[in-house]
Amino acid sequence: MGTPPGGRKFAVPSPGALADRLGVSPVTVVVGVLAVAAAAIGGWWALRTPAGPDPAEILPMAGSVEIPVPGPSPMPDPGRIVVDVVGAVARPGLHELPATSRVADAVEAAGGLTAEADRMRLNLAEPLSDGSRLWVPAVGESAGPEIVPVTAGAGDGSRAGAAGAPLNVNIADAAALEELPGIGPALAVAIVEHRRRSGPFATVDELVEVSGIGPVKLEQIRPLATVDGP
């Protein structure tokens, strides 16, 4: 017991005395005190700052993270070319060669000449260029396979060039003929079929023999067409 200021004394009642005042058993008083103490301790535990590692120790610093950067796209090798080798060779097809290669190098890459190859018609020292085609003829073979042009303005006259070169209607395919004014897919096929049945046109005027081409359409075509060979 303590003596507060003023000389008055305060006594802490015992559990038994407190139970008598509240009209309950001493056990109930003890349980209540323990419950209050447990609630106080639980509140303190819930509100305390949890102990743990410093977030700075868990998260890496921005400067320490390596970000992968994609490298530049590979560029075509200017020191290599691709050549299409066909005809009397052991392995015809596309072959990749050094940019300074010659016909002899392409023939070697294609497995060499076959027994039927006409060696005397080849210039083995001729330089090659990227995208070129090398035809190796066989003995007695008069002409190589036809090459279908895929670029407008081909120099063989099979297509109308950007500079206004006339279109050779005797060798142009149906797609090239559609470049002429008034010639659609049906007329282009008709010209090719007429040429196949009757032979090449002797003059541009003979185009009127194709069904669907009259004098008016012929006059539109005439300045842009020719029958002369390449």
mmCIF file of C-alpha atoms in Angstrom:
data_model
loop_
_atom_site.group_PDB
_atom_site.id
_atom_site.type_symbol
_atom_site.label_atom_id
_atom_site.label_comp_id
_atom_site.label_asym_id
_atom_site.label_seq_id
_atom_site.Cartn_x
_atom_site.Cartn_y
_atom_site.Cartn_z
ATOM 1 C CA MET A 1 0.000 0.000 0.000
ATOM 2 C CA GLY A 2 1.237 3.476 -0.790
ATOM 3 C CA THR A 3 0.575 6.877 0.699
ATOM 4 C CA PRO A 4 -0.547 9.354 -1.996
ATOM 5 C CA PRO A 5 -0.222 13.111 -1.545
ATOM 6 C CA GLY A 6 -2.596 14.444 1.052
ATOM 7 C CA GLY A 7 -1.929 11.571 3.439
ATOM 8 C CA ARG A 8 -4.824 9.408 2.282
ATOM 9 C CA LYS A 9 -4.133 5.731 1.846
ATOM 10 C CA PHE A 10 -5.541 3.549 -0.935
ATOM 11 C CA ALA A 11 -5.736 -0.201 -0.520
ATOM 12 C CA VAL A 12 -5.730 -2.581 -3.478
ATOM 13 C CA PRO A 13 -8.595 -4.981 -2.846
ATOM 14 C CA SER A 14 -7.825 -8.662 -2.933
ATOM 15 C CA PRO A 15 -9.576 -10.938 -5.473
ATOM 16 C CA GLY A 16 -11.786 -12.240 -2.691
ATOM 17 C CA ALA A 17 -12.818 -8.772 -1.545
ATOM 18 C CA LEU A 18 -13.386 -7.654 -5.130
ATOM 19 C CA ALA A 19 -15.501 -10.744 -5.729
ATOM 20 C CA ASP A 20 -17.609 -9.941 -2.687
ATOM 21 C CA ARG A 21 -18.179 -6.384 -3.932
ATOM 22 C CA LEU A 22 -19.094 -7.515 -7.472
ATOM 23 C CA GLY A 23 -21.125 -10.457 -6.292
ATOM 24 C CA VAL A 24 -19.102 -12.999 -8.264
ATOM 25 C CA SER A 25 -16.705 -15.792 -7.393
ATOM 26 C CA PRO A 26 -12.964 -15.125 -6.947
ATOM 27 C CA VAL A 27 -12.250 -17.432 -9.914
ATOM 28 C CA THR A 28 -14.359 -15.199 -12.177
ATOM 29 C CA VAL A 29 -12.354 -12.150 -11.064
ATOM 30 C CA VAL A 30 -9.037 -13.892 -11.812
ATOM 31 C CA VAL A 31 -10.234 -15.026 -15.227
ATOM 32 C CA GLY A 32 -11.399 -11.512 -16.075
ATOM 33 C CA VAL A 33 -8.061 -9.997 -15.069
ATOM 34 C CA LEU A 34 -6.209 -12.547 -17.208
ATOM 35 C CA ALA A 35 -8.522 -11.837 -20.187
ATOM 36 C CA VAL A 36 -7.860 -8.080 -19.940
ATOM 37 C CA ALA A 37 -4.117 -8.723 -19.749
ATOM 38 C CA ALA A 38 -4.251 -11.089 -22.734
ATOM 39 C CA ALA A 39 -6.211 -8.509 -24.779
ATOM 40 C CA ALA A 40 -3.655 -5.836 -23.971
ATOM 41 C CA ILE A 41 -0.760 -8.060 -24.939
ATOM 42 C CA GLY A 42 -2.542 -9.093 -28.190
ATOM 43 C CA GLY A 43 -3.175 -5.484 -29.162
ATOM 44 C CA TRP A 44 0.455 -4.587 -28.563
ATOM 45 C CA TRP A 45 1.593 -7.565 -30.670
ATOM 46 C CA ALA A 46 -0.690 -6.649 -33.554
ATOM 47 C CA LEU A 47 0.374 -3.006 -33.612
ATOM 48 C CA ARG A 48 4.104 -3.508 -33.216
ATOM 49 C CA THR A 49 6.437 -3.044 -36.220
ATOM 50 C CA PRO A 50 7.273 -6.524 -37.527
ATOM 51 C CA ALA A 51 10.906 -7.376 -37.520
ATOM 52 C CA GLY A 52 12.295 -8.314 -40.927
ATOM 53 C CA PRO A 53 14.956 -7.574 -43.520
ATOM 54 C CA ASP A 54 15.346 -4.076 -44.835
ATOM 55 C CA PRO A 55 13.487 -3.756 -48.219
ATOM 56 C CA ALA A 56 16.637 -2.184 -49.616
ATOM 57 C CA GLU A 57 18.418 -5.458 -48.896
ATOM 58 C CA ILE A 58 15.786 -7.453 -50.837
ATOM 59 C CA LEU A 59 15.193 -5.220 -53.890
ATOM 60 C CA PRO A 60 18.225 -4.725 -56.138
ATOM 61 C CA MET A 61 19.453 -1.238 -56.840
ATOM 62 C CA ALA A 62 18.485 0.127 -60.266
ATOM 63 C CA GLY A 63 22.098 0.425 -61.272
ATOM 64 C CA SER A 64 22.795 -3.218 -60.509
ATOM 65 C CA VAL A 65 20.127 -4.663 -62.840
ATOM 66 C CA GLU A 66 21.421 -5.687 -66.274
ATOM 67 C CA ILE A 67 18.874 -5.017 -69.031
ATOM 68 C CA PRO A 68 19.519 -7.096 -72.150
ATOM 69 C CA VAL A 69 19.758 -4.983 -75.296
ATOM 70 C CA PRO A 70 19.130 -6.772 -78.636
ATOM 71 C CA GLY A 71 22.050 -6.616 -80.990
ATOM 72 C CA PRO A 72 21.835 -5.314 -84.562
ATOM 73 C CA SER A 73 20.145 -7.505 -87.172
ATOM 74 C CA PRO A 74 22.585 -9.498 -89.252
ATOM 75 C CA MET A 75 23.276 -7.861 -92.598
ATOM 76 C CA PRO A 76 23.723 -9.796 -95.855
ATOM 77 C CA ASP A 77 27.332 -10.667 -96.469
ATOM 78 C CA PRO A 78 28.514 -8.426 -99.335
ATOM 79 C CA GLY A 79 31.322 -10.867 -99.957
ATOM 80 C CA ARG A 80 28.960 -13.689 -101.031
ATOM 81 C CA ILE A 81 26.701 -14.237 -104.044
ATOM 82 C CA VAL A 82 24.036 -16.805 -104.951
ATOM 83 C CA VAL A 83 24.034 -18.352 -108.423
ATOM 84 C CA ASP A 84 21.481 -20.685 -110.027
ATOM 85 C CA VAL A 85 23.346 -23.460 -111.850
ATOM 86 C CA VAL A 86 21.255 -25.589 -114.230
ATOM 87 C CA GLY A 87 21.862 -28.043 -117.030
ATOM 88 C CA ALA A 88 24.531 -30.708 -117.351
ATOM 89 C CA VAL A 89 26.023 -30.581 -113.848
ATOM 90 C CA ALA A 90 25.978 -33.154 -111.055
ATOM 91 C CA ARG A 91 24.081 -30.999 -108.533
ATOM 92 C CA PRO A 92 21.992 -28.306 -110.243
ATOM 93 C CA GLY A 93 20.407 -25.673 -108.044
ATOM 94 C CA LEU A 94 21.279 -22.592 -105.993
ATOM 95 C CA HIS A 95 24.868 -22.304 -104.826
ATOM 96 C CA GLU A 96 26.435 -19.665 -102.566
ATOM 97 C CA LEU A 97 29.876 -18.537 -103.668
ATOM 98 C CA PRO A 98 32.435 -15.818 -102.938
ATOM 99 C CA ALA A 99 31.684 -12.547 -104.714
ATOM 100 C CA THR A 100 34.791 -12.920 -106.894
ATOM 101 C CA SER A 101 33.720 -16.319 -108.285
ATOM 102 C CA ARG A 102 33.777 -17.265 -111.959
ATOM 103 C CA VAL A 103 31.921 -19.853 -114.019
ATOM 104 C CA ALA A 104 34.500 -22.507 -113.125
ATOM 105 C CA ASP A 105 33.787 -21.984 -109.410
ATOM 106 C CA ALA A 106 30.030 -22.381 -109.923
ATOM 107 C CA VAL A 107 30.537 -25.566 -111.925
ATOM 108 C CA GLU A 108 32.745 -26.968 -109.178
ATOM 109 C CA ALA A 109 30.175 -26.055 -106.493
ATOM 110 C CA ALA A 110 27.525 -27.863 -108.544
ATOM 111 C CA GLY A 111 29.533 -31.090 -108.468
ATOM 112 C CA GLY A 112 31.268 -30.671 -111.809
ATOM 113 C CA LEU A 113 30.225 -31.333 -115.396
ATOM 114 C CA THR A 114 28.382 -34.487 -116.383
ATOM 115 C CA ALA A 115 29.499 -36.704 -119.256
ATOM 116 C CA GLU A 116 26.903 -35.046 -121.515
ATOM 117 C CA ALA A 117 28.126 -31.477 -120.870
ATOM 118 C CA ASP A 118 29.387 -29.460 -123.842
ATOM 119 C CA ARG A 119 32.502 -27.958 -122.259
ATOM 120 C CA MET A 120 33.514 -26.032 -125.375
ATOM 121 C CA ARG A 121 30.430 -23.807 -125.164
ATOM 122 C CA LEU A 122 31.333 -22.555 -121.686
ATOM 123 C CA ASN A 123 33.602 -19.674 -120.775
ATOM 124 C CA LEU A 124 34.916 -20.920 -117.442
ATOM 125 C CA ALA A 125 36.721 -17.617 -116.809
ATOM 126 C CA GLU A 126 33.595 -15.457 -117.019
ATOM 127 C CA PRO A 127 32.852 -13.580 -113.757
ATOM 128 C CA LEU A 128 29.539 -14.189 -112.002
ATOM 129 C CA SER A 129 27.162 -11.759 -110.307
ATOM 130 C CA ASP A 130 24.639 -12.213 -107.526
ATOM 131 C CA GLY A 131 21.325 -13.581 -108.766
ATOM 132 C CA SER A 132 22.719 -14.756 -112.102
ATOM 133 C CA ARG A 133 21.844 -18.039 -113.793
ATOM 134 C CA LEU A 134 24.438 -20.352 -115.314
ATOM 135 C CA TRP A 135 23.194 -22.827 -117.906
ATOM 136 C CA VAL A 136 25.554 -25.681 -118.747
ATOM 137 C CA PRO A 137 24.470 -27.092 -122.147
ATOM 138 C CA ALA A 138 24.635 -30.733 -123.085
ATOM 139 C CA VAL A 139 26.170 -31.860 -126.373
ATOM 140 C CA GLY A 140 23.663 -31.257 -129.163
ATOM 141 C CA GLU A 141 21.404 -29.072 -127.022
ATOM 142 C CA SER A 142 20.593 -26.002 -129.090
ATOM 143 C CA ALA A 143 19.025 -23.711 -126.513
ATOM 144 C CA GLY A 144 18.609 -23.514 -122.779
ATOM 145 C CA PRO A 145 15.370 -23.464 -120.794
ATOM 146 C CA GLU A 146 13.266 -20.326 -121.108
ATOM 147 C CA ILE A 147 13.667 -17.816 -118.280
ATOM 148 C CA VAL A 148 10.386 -16.185 -117.295
ATOM 149 C CA PRO A 149 11.075 -12.521 -116.456
ATOM 150 C CA VAL A 150 9.787 -11.365 -113.078
ATOM 151 C CA THR A 151 10.850 -7.707 -113.215
ATOM 152 C CA ALA A 152 9.173 -5.107 -115.377
ATOM 153 C CA GLY A 153 11.507 -3.586 -117.930
ATOM 154 C CA ALA A 154 13.475 -6.750 -118.691
ATOM 155 C CA GLY A 155 15.965 -6.162 -121.479
ATOM 156 C CA ASP A 156 14.712 -9.033 -123.665
ATOM 157 C CA GLY A 157 11.676 -7.025 -124.814
ATOM 158 C CA SER A 158 9.206 -9.355 -123.100
ATOM 159 C CA ARG A 159 7.883 -6.454 -120.995
ATOM 160 C CA ALA A 160 7.372 -2.771 -121.633
ATOM 161 C CA GLY A 161 10.260 -0.925 -120.045
ATOM 162 C CA ALA A 162 10.066 2.174 -117.906
ATOM 163 C CA ALA A 163 11.667 4.139 -120.728
ATOM 164 C CA GLY A 164 8.779 3.268 -123.089
ATOM 165 C CA ALA A 165 10.474 0.443 -124.997
ATOM 166 C CA PRO A 166 7.931 -1.352 -127.241
ATOM 167 C CA LEU A 167 6.618 -4.689 -126.012
ATOM 168 C CA ASN A 168 7.496 -7.654 -128.208
ATOM 169 C CA VAL A 169 4.125 -9.386 -128.653
ATOM 170 C CA ASN A 170 5.843 -12.474 -130.072
ATOM 171 C CA ILE A 171 7.666 -13.366 -126.833
ATOM 172 C CA ALA A 172 5.693 -11.563 -124.108
ATOM 173 C CA ASP A 173 3.720 -13.730 -121.705
ATOM 174 C CA ALA A 174 0.073 -13.072 -120.806
ATOM 175 C CA ALA A 175 0.959 -10.980 -117.736
ATOM 176 C CA ALA A 176 3.203 -8.698 -119.818
ATOM 177 C CA LEU A 177 0.582 -8.324 -122.562
ATOM 178 C CA GLU A 178 -1.874 -6.942 -120.017
ATOM 179 C CA GLU A 179 0.352 -3.847 -119.821
ATOM 180 C CA LEU A 180 -0.872 -2.826 -123.282
ATOM 181 C CA PRO A 181 -3.866 -0.456 -123.370
ATOM 182 C CA GLY A 182 -7.213 -2.219 -123.607
ATOM 183 C CA ILE A 183 -5.706 -5.694 -123.120
ATOM 184 C CA GLY A 184 -7.224 -7.527 -120.184
ATOM 185 C CA PRO A 185 -6.533 -11.072 -118.937
ATOM 186 C CA ALA A 186 -8.866 -12.704 -121.503
ATOM 187 C CA LEU A 187 -7.384 -10.871 -124.503
ATOM 188 C CA ALA A 188 -3.841 -11.506 -123.262
ATOM 189 C CA VAL A 189 -4.513 -15.244 -123.157
ATOM 190 C CA ALA A 190 -6.138 -15.054 -126.603
ATOM 191 C CA ILE A 191 -2.997 -13.438 -128.063
ATOM 192 C CA VAL A 192 -0.776 -16.135 -126.561
ATOM 193 C CA GLU A 193 -3.078 -18.895 -127.881
ATOM 194 C CA HIS A 194 -3.202 -17.337 -131.380
ATOM 195 C CA ARG A 195 0.584 -17.135 -131.375
ATOM 196 C CA ARG A 196 0.842 -20.774 -130.305
ATOM 197 C CA ARG A 197 -1.549 -22.002 -133.018
ATOM 198 C CA SER A 198 -0.522 -19.767 -135.932
ATOM 199 C CA GLY A 199 3.074 -18.881 -135.122
ATOM 200 C CA PRO A 200 4.591 -15.470 -134.414
ATOM 201 C CA PHE A 201 3.044 -12.290 -135.784
ATOM 202 C CA ALA A 202 4.735 -10.934 -138.895
ATOM 203 C CA THR A 203 3.534 -7.373 -138.177
ATOM 204 C CA VAL A 204 1.743 -5.616 -135.346
ATOM 205 C CA ASP A 205 -1.271 -5.184 -137.685
ATOM 206 C CA GLU A 206 -1.859 -8.955 -137.541
ATOM 207 C CA LEU A 207 -3.101 -8.523 -133.975
ATOM 208 C CA VAL A 208 -6.530 -7.754 -135.487
ATOM 209 C CA GLU A 209 -6.734 -11.459 -136.290
ATOM 210 C CA VAL A 210 -7.154 -12.082 -132.554
ATOM 211 C CA SER A 211 -10.828 -12.117 -131.614
ATOM 212 C CA GLY A 212 -11.600 -9.021 -129.536
ATOM 213 C CA ILE A 213 -8.999 -6.721 -131.107
ATOM 214 C CA GLY A 214 -10.467 -4.330 -133.631
ATOM 215 C CA PRO A 215 -9.048 -1.363 -135.581
ATOM 216 C CA VAL A 216 -9.613 1.095 -132.730
ATOM 217 C CA LYS A 217 -7.827 -1.067 -130.150
ATOM 218 C CA LEU A 218 -5.055 -1.815 -132.651
ATOM 219 C CA GLU A 219 -4.349 1.917 -133.039
ATOM 220 C CA GLN A 220 -3.972 2.173 -129.242
ATOM 221 C CA ILE A 221 -1.581 -0.784 -129.169
ATOM 222 C CA ARG A 222 0.502 0.017 -132.258
ATOM 223 C CA PRO A 223 2.878 2.643 -130.749
ATOM 224 C CA LEU A 224 3.624 0.382 -127.770
ATOM 225 C CA ALA A 225 4.088 -2.966 -129.535
ATOM 226 C CA THR A 226 6.636 -4.572 -131.807
ATOM 227 C CA VAL A 227 7.213 -7.967 -133.433
ATOM 228 C CA ASP A 228 10.974 -7.598 -133.785
ATOM 229 C CA GLY A 229 13.193 -10.094 -131.998
ATOM 230 C CA PRO A 230 15.363 -9.113 -129.030
#
